[in-house]
Short mmCIF file of C-alpha atoms and ligand atoms in Angstrom, two decimals:
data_model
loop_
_atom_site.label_atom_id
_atom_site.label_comp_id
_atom_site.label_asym_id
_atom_site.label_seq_id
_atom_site.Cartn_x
_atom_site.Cartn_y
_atom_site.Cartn_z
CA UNK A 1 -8.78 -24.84 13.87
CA UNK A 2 -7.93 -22.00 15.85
CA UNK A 3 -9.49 -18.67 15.21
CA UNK A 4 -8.02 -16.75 18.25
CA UNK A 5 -5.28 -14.49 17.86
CA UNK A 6 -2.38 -15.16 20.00
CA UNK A 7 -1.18 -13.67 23.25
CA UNK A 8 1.28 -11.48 21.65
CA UNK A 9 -1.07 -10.27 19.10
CA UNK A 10 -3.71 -9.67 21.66
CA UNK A 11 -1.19 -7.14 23.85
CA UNK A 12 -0.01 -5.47 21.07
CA UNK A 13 -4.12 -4.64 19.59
CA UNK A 14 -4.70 -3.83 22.81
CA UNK A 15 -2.11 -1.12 23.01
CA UNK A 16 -2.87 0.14 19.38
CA UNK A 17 -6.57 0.02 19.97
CA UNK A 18 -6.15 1.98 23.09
CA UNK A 19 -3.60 4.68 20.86
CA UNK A 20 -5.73 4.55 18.15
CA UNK A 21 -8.52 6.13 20.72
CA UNK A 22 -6.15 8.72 22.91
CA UNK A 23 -4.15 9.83 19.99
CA UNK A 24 -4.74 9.01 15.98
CA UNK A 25 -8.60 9.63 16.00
CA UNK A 26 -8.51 13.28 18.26
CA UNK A 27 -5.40 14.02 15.43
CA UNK A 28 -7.51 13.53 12.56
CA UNK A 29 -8.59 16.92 11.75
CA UNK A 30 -5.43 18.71 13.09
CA UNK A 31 -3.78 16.52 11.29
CA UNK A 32 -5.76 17.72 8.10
CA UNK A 33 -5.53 21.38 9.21
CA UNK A 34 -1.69 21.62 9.35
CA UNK A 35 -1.13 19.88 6.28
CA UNK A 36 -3.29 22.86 4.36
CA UNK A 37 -1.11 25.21 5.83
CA UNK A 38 2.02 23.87 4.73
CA UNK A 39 4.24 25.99 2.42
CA UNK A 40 4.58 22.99 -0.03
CA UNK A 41 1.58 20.75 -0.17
CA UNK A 42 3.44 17.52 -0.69
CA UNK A 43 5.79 18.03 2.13
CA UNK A 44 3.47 15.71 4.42
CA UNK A 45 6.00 14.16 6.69
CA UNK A 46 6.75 17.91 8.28
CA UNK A 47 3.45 17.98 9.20
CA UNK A 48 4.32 19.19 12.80
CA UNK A 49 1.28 16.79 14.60
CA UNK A 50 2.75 13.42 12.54
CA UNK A 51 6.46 13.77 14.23
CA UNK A 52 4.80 13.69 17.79
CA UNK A 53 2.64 10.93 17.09
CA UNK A 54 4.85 9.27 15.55
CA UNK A 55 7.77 9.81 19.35
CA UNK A 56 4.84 8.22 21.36
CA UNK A 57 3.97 5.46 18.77
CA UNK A 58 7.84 4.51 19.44
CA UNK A 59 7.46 4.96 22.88
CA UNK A 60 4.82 2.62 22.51
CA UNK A 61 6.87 -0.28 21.08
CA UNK A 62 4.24 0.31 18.19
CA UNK A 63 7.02 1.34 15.45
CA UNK A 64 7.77 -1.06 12.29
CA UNK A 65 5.16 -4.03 13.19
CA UNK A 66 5.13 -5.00 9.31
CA UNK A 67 8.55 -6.15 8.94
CA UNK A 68 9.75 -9.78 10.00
CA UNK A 69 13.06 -10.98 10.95
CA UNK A 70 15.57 -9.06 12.86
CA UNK A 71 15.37 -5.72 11.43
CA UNK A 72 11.63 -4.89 12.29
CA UNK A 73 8.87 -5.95 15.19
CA UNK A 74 9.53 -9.74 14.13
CA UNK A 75 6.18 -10.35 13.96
CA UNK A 76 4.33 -13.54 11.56
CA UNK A 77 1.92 -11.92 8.66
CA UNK A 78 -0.93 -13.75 10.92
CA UNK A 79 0.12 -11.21 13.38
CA UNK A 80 0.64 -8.07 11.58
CA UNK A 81 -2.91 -8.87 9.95
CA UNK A 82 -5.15 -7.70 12.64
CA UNK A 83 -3.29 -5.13 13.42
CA UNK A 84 -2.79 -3.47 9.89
CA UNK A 85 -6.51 -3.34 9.73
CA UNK A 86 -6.79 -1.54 13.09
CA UNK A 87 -4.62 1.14 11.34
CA UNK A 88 -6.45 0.99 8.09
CA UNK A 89 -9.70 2.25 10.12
CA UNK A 90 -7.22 5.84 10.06
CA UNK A 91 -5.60 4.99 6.86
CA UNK A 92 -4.48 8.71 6.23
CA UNK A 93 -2.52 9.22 9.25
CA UNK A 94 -2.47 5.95 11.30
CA UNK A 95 -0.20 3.96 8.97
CA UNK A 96 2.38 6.66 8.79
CA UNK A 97 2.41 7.49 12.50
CA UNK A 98 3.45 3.20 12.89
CA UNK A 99 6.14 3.69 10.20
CA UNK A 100 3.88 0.88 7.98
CA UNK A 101 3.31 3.03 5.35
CA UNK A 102 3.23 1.80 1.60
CA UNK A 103 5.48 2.35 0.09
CA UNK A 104 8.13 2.08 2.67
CA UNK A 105 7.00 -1.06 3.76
CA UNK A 106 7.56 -2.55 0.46
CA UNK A 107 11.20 -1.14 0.22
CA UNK A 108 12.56 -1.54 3.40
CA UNK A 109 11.65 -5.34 2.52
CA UNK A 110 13.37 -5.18 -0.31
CA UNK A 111 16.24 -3.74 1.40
CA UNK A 112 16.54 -6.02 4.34
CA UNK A 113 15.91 -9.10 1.80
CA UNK A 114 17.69 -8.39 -1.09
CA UNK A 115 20.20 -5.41 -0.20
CA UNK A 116 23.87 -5.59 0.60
CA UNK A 117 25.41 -4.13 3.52
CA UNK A 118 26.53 -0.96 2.33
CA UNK A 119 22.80 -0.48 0.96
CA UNK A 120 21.35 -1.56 4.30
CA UNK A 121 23.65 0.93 6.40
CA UNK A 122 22.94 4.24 3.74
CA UNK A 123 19.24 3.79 3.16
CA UNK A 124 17.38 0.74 5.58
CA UNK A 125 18.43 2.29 8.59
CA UNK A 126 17.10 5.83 7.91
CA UNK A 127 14.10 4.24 6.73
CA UNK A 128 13.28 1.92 9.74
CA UNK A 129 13.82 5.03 11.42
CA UNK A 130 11.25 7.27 9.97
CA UNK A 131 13.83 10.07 9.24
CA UNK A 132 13.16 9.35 5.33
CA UNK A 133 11.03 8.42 2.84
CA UNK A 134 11.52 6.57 -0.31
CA UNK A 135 9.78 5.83 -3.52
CA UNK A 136 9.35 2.65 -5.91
CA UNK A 137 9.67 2.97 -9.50
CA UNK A 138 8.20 0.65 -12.00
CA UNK A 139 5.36 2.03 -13.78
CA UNK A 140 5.66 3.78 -17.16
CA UNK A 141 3.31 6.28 -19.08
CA UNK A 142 4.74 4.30 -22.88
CA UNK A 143 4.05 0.95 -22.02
CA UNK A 144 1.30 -1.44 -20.44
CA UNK A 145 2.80 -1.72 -16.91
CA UNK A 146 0.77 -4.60 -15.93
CA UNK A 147 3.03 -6.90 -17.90
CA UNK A 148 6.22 -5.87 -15.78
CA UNK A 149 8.21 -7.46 -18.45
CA UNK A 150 7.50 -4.02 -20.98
CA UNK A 151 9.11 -1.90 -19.00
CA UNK A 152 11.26 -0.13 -21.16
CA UNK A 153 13.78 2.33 -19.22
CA UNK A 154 17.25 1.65 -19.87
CA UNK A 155 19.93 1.06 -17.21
CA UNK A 156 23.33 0.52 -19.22
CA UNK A 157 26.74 -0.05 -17.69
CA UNK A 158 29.71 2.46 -18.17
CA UNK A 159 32.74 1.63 -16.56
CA UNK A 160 31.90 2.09 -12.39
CA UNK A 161 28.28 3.03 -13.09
CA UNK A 162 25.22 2.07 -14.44
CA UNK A 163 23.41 5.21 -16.73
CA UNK A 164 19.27 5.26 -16.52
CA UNK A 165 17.36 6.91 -19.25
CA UNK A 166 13.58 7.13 -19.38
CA UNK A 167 10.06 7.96 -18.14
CA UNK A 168 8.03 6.51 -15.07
CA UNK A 169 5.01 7.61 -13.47
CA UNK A 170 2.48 6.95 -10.80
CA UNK A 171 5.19 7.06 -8.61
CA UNK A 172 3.83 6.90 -5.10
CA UNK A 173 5.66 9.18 -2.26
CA UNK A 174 7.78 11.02 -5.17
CA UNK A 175 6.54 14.11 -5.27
CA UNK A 176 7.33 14.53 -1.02
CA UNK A 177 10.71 16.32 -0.58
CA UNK A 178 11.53 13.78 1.99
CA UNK A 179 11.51 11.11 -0.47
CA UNK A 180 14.84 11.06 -0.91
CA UNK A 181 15.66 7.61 -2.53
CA UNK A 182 14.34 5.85 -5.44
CA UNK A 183 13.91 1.83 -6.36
CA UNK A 184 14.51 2.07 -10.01
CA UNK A 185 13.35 -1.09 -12.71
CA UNK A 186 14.53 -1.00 -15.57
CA UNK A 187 16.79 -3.66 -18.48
CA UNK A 188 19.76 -4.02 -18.07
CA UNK A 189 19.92 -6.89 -20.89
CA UNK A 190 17.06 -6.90 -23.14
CA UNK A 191 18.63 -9.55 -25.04
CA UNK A 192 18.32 -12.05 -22.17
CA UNK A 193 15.34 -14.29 -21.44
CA UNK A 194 11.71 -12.65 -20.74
CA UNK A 195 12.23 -12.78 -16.87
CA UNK A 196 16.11 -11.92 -16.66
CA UNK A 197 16.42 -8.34 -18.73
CA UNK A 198 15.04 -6.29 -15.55
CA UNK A 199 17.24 -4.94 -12.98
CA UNK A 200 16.46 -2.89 -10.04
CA UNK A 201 18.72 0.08 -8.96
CA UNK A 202 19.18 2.84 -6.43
CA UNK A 203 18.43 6.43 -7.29
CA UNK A 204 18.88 9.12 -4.35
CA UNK A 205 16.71 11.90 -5.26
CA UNK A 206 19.38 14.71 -6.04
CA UNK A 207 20.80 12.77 -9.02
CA UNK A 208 21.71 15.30 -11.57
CA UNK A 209 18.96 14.27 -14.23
CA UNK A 210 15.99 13.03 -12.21
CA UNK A 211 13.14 15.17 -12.95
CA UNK A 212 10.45 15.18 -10.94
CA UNK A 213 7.88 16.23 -13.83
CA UNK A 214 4.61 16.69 -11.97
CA UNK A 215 2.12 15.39 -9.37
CA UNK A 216 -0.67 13.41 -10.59
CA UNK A 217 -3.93 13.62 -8.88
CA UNK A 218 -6.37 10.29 -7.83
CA UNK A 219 -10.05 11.50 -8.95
CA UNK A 220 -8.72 15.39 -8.19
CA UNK A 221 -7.50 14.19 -4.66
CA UNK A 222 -3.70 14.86 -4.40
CA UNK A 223 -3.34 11.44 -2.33
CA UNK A 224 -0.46 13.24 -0.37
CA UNK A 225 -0.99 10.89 2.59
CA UNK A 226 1.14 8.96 0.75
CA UNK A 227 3.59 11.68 -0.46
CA UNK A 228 1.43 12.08 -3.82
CA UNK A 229 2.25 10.49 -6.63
CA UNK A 230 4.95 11.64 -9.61
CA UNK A 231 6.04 11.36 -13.47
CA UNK A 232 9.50 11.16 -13.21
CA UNK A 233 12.26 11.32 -16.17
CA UNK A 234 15.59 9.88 -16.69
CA UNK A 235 18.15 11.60 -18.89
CA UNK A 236 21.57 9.96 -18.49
CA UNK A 237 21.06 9.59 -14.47
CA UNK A 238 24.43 8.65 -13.43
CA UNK A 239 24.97 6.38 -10.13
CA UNK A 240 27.84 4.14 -9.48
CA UNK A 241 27.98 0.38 -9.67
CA UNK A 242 27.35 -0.60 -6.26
CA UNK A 243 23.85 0.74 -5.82
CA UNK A 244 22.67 -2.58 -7.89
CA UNK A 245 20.38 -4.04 -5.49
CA UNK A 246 20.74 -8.02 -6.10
CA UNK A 247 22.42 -8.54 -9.12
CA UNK A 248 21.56 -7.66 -12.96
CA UNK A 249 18.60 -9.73 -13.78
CA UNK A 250 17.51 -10.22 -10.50
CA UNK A 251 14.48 -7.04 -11.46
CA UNK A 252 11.85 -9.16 -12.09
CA UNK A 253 11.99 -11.79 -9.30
CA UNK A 254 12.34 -9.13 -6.37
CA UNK A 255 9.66 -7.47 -7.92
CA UNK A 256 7.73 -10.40 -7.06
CA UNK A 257 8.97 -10.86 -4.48
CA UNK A 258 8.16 -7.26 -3.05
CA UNK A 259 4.56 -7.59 -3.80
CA UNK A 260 3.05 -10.64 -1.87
CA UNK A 261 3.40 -8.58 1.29
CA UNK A 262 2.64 -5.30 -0.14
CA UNK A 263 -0.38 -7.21 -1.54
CA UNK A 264 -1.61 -8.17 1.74
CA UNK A 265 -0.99 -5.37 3.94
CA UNK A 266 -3.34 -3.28 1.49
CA UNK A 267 -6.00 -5.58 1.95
CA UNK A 268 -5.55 -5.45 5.71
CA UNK A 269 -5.86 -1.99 5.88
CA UNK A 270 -8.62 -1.99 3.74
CA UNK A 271 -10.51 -4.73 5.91
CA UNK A 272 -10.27 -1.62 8.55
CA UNK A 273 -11.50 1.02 6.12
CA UNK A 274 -14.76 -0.71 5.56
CA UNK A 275 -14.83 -1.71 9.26
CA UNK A 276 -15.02 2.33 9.67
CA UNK A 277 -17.76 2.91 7.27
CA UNK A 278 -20.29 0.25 8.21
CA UNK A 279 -19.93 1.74 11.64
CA UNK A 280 -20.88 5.51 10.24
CA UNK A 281 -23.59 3.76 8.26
CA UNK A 282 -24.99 1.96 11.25
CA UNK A 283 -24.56 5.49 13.35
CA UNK A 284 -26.16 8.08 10.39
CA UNK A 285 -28.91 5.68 9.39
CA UNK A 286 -29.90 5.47 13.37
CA UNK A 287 -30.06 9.18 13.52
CA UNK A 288 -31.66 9.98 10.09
CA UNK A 289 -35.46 10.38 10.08
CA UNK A 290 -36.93 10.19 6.46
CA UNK A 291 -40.19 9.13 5.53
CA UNK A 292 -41.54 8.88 9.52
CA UNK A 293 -38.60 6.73 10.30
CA UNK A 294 -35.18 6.52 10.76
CA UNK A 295 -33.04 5.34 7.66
CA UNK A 296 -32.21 1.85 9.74
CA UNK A 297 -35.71 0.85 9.54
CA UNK A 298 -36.05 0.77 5.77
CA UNK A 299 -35.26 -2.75 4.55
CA UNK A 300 -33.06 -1.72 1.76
CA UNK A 301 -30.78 0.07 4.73
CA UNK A 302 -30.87 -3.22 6.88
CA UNK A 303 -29.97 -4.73 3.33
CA UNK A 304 -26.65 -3.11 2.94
CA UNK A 305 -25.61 -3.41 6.45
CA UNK A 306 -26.25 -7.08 6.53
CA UNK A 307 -24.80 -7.53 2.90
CA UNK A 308 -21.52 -5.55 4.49
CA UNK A 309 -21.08 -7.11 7.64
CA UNK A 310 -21.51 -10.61 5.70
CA UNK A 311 -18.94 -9.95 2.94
CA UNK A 312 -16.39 -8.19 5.36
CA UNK A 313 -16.35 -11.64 8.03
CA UNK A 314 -15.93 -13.59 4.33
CA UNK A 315 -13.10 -10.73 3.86
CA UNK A 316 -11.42 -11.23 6.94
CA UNK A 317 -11.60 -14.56 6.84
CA UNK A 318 -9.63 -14.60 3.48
CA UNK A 319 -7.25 -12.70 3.79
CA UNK A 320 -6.17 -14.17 8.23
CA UNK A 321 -5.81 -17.17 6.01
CA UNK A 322 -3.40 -16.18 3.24
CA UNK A 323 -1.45 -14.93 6.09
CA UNK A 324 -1.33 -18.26 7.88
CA UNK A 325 -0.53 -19.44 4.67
CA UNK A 326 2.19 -17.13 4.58
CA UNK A 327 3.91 -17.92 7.14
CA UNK A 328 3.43 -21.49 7.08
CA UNK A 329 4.40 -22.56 3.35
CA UNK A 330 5.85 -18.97 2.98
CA UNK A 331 4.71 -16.77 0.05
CA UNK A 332 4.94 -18.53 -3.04
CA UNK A 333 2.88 -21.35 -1.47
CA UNK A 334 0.29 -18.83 -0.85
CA UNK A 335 0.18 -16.96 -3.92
CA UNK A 336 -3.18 -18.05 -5.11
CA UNK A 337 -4.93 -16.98 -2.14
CA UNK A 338 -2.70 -13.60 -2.63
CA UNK A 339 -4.56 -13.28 -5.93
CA UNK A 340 -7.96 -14.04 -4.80
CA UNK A 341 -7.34 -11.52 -1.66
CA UNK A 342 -5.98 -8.79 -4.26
CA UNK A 343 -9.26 -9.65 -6.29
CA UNK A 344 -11.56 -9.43 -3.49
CA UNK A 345 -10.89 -6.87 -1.30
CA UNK A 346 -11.13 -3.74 -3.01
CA UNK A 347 -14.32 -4.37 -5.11
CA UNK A 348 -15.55 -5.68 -2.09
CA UNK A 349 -14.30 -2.78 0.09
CA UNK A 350 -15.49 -0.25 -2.62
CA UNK A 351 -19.30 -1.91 -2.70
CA UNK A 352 -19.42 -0.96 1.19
CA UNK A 353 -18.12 2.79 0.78
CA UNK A 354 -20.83 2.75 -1.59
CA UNK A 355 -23.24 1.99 0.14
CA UNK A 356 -21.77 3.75 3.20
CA UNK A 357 -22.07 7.06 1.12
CA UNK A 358 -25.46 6.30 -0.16
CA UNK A 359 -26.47 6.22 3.20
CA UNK A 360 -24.91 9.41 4.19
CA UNK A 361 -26.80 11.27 1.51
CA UNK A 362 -24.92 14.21 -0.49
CA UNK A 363 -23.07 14.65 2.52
CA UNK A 364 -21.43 11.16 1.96
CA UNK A 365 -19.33 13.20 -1.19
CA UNK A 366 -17.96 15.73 0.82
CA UNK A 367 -15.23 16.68 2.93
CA UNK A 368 -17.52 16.33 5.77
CA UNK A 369 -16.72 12.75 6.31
CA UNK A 370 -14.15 10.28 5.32
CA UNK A 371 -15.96 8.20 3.25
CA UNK A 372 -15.47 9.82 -0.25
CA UNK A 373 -11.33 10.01 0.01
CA UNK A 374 -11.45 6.36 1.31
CA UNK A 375 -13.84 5.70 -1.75
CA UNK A 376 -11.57 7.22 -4.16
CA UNK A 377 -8.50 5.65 -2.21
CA UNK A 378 -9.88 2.29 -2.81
CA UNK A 379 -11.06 2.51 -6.34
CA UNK A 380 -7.01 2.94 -7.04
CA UNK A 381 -5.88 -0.57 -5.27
CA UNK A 382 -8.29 -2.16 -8.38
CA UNK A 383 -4.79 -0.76 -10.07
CA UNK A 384 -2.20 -0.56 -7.66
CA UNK A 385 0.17 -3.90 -7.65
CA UNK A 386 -1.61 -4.90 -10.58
CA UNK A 387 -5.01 -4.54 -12.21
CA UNK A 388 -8.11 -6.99 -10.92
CA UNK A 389 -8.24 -8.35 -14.73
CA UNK A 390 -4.16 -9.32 -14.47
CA UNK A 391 -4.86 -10.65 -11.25
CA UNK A 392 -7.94 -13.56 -12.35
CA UNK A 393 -6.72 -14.14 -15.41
CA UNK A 394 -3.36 -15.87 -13.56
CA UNK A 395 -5.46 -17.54 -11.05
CA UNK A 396 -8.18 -18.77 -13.60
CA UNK A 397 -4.73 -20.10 -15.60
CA UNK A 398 -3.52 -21.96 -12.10
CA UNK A 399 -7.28 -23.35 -11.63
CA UNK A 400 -7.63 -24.83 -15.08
CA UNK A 401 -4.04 -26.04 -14.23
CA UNK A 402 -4.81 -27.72 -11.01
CA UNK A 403 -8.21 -29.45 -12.48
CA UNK A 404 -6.60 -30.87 -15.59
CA UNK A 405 -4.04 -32.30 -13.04
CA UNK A 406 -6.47 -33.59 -11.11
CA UNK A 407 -8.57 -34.95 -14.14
C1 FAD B 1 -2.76 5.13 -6.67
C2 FAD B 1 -1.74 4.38 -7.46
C3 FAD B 1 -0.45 4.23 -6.94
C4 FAD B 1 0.51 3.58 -7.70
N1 FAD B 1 1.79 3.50 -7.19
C5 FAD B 1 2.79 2.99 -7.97
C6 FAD B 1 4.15 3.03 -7.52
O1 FAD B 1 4.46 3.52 -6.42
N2 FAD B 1 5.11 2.55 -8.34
C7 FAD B 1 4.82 2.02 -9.56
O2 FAD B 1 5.74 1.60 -10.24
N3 FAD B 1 3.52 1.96 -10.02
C8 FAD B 1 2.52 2.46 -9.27
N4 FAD B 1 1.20 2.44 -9.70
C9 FAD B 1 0.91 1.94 -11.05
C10 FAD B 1 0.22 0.59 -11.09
O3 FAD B 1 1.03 -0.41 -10.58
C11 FAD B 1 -0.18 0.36 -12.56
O4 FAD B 1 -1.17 1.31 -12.88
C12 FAD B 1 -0.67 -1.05 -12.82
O5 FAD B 1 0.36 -1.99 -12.72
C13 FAD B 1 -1.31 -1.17 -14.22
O6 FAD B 1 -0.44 -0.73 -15.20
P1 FAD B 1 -1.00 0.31 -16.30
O7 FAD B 1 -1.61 1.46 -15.58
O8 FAD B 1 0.11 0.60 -17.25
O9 FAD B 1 -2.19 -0.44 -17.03
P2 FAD B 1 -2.09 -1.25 -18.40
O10 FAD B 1 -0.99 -2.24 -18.33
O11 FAD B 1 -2.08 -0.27 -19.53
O12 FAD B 1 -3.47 -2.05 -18.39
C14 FAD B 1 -4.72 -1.40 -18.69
C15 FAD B 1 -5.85 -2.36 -18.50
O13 FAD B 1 -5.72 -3.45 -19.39
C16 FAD B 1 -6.40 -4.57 -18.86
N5 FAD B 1 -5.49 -5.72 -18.86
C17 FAD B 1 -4.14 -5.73 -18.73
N6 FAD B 1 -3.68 -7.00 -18.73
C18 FAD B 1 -4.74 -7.82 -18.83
C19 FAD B 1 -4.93 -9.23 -18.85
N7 FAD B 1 -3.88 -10.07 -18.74
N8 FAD B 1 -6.19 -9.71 -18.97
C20 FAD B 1 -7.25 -8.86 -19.06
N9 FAD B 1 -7.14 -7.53 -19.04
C21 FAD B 1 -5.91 -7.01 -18.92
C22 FAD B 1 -6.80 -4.22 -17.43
O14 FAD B 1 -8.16 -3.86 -17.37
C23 FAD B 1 -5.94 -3.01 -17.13
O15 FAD B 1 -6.51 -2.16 -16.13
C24 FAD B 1 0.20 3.05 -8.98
C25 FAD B 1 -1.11 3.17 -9.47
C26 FAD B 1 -2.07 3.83 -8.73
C27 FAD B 1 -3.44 3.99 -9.32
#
């Protein structure tokens, strides 16, 4: 067993690490400052600081590390790991700058993998090249979206085109102007079996009949590092044929297909988001004096940071191997460690921030520091690509499966 990383991985931290010093953590604040004075709030990706970053990440050869094969950096998931979580330790900006932001990541995949060549030409290649954004469509405010197979929006053939009607929201990236296409589930059959009704679709943005309703808020933050998220509506959205990514039917496995990456590139990035806040715990509980002492010498203090530095090496540990796993008996091999990852990572992420912030004192819940918008951004991944409860209940089902085998 091998736990180095490999010569190629070790160049390309190297050069993040070293950007990630000169450029993404002195940006942090402007960053913050220009996006305040924009004329539309959502309108992130015009943030003037984000477009030079992002010319000198590309200069850097640092530019679309997440995607395999021949459309991105080529890179195995054991290689991207390490690096996503160097990039989670900025995950407003740093992400974004590297064109490996959720969730672009997850629909360029989806394009590369499952899109035709027309589909490829109009929307992967402005994608991979960071002139666009785009958005991913499943969730819907009638219906328990955990159990993909409710979704209810229609998508009916007439003649050269397919016709969507209904409602979706939590749409991540929708509510930025530059989102300007749309990955669309929805039935195409509901007659056919549980798994084969779901179809997904292309929706540019200036469809006559997409609504963007309104932005929704995460704990009163807008989340527009991501673009913010929307409630859409569909009323007789009209697109032709062709922009059927894979087939009808095909909804539900791409779907799945889409999130076993998506899965583990959040928990990277989270690895590096409580990376960042044991090292402002360490720092502010050195420099605190309460009591006589300083905040590190109180053994409840040395508690936390031991409990957090423990449960992150477990973390890491985890999720480098569902990686390997990836890329050795690809993802469907791995997807019980996806599940545990997916289970383990953000409670485990959110127990730090806690912690983190308790440390901090009041000033841990403000603006002051990063640790309350990572906090908040964390407590949504127990959600995002499926609720912790979804998630154990399918690998409790698979370990009662595998020890009855056994038996
Ligand atoms: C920040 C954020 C970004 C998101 N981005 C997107 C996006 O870009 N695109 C998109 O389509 N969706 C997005 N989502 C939506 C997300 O995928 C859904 O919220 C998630 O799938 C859960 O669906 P639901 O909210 O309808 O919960 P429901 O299905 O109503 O479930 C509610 C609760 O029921 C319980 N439950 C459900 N099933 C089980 C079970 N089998 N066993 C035990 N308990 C269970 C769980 O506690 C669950 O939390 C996003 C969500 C958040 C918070």
């Amino acid at each position: 067993m091998d736990f180095a990383y490999d010569a190629r991985t070790e160049e390309l931290r190297a050069t993040l690490l070293e950007f990630m010093d000169s450029h993404i953590y002195p940006a942090e604040s402007e960053f913050a400052a220009q996006l305040a004075r924009l004329d539309d709030r959502w309108a992130w990706d015009s943030v003037p600081v984000l477009a030079e970053l992002r010319a000198e990440a590309r200069r850097r050869g640092l530019w679309n590390l997440f995607l395999p094969g021949e459309h991105g950096a080529g890179l195995t998931n054991a290689q991207y790991a390490p690096l996503a979580e160097i990039t989670g330790r900025s995950a407003h900006l740093a992400p974004a700058v590297l064109n490996c932001a959720a969730p672009d990541t997850g629909n360029m995949e989806v394009l590369a993998l499952f899109g035709d060549e027309r589909q490829r030409e109009r929307w992967l290649e402005p994608l991979l090249d960071g002139r666009i954004r785009s958005a991913f469509a499943m969730t819907e405010p009638d219906v328990a979206s955990s159990d993909a197979t409710n979704i209810a929006t229609r998508i009916e053939r007439d003649g050269d085109d397919y016709v969507l009607n209904g409602r979706k929201w939590w749409i991540t990236g929708a509510m930025n102007p530059n989102c300007q296409i749309f990955i669309v589930m929805g039935k195409t059959d509901p007659t056919a079996g549980r798994h084969r009704q779901q179809s997904m679709i292309l929706v540019p943005r200036d469809t006559p009949g997409l609504e963007i309703q309104r932005g929704m808020e995460v704990f009163g933050y807008d989340d527009h590092d991501h673009g913010g998220h929307a409630e859409l509506s569909f009323t007789d959205v009209r697109v032709p044929a062709a922009n059927l990514i894979g087939g009808e039917g095909a909804g539900f496995a791409i779907a799945q297909a889409r999130l076993g990456p998506g899965r583990i590139h959040h928990c990277m990035r989270a690895i590096g988001i409580a990376e960042r806040a044991v090292e402002l715990m360490c720092a502010r509980a050195e420099q605190r004096v309460a009591f006589g002492k300083p905040l590190s010498e109180q053994g409840v203090i040395r508690d936390w940071i031991a409990e957090s530095r423990v449960k992150l090496e477990q973390l890491r540990l985890l999720v480098l191997k569902t990686a390997w796993l990836m890329d050795t008996v690809g993802n469907k091999g791995a997807h019980t460690e996806i599940q545990a990852i997916k289970i383990a990572t953000p409670s485990t992420v959110q127990w730090i921030l806690d912690k983190a912030i308790q440390v901090h004192g009041a000033g841990g819940l403000s603006q002051d520091f990063p640790l309350a918008a990572a906090y908040a951004g964390i407590r949504t991944l127990r959600f995002a690509d499926g609720p912790d409860e979804v998630h154990k209940n399918a690998l409790a089902k698979s370990e009662l499966s595998r020890q009855r085998e056994t038996r």
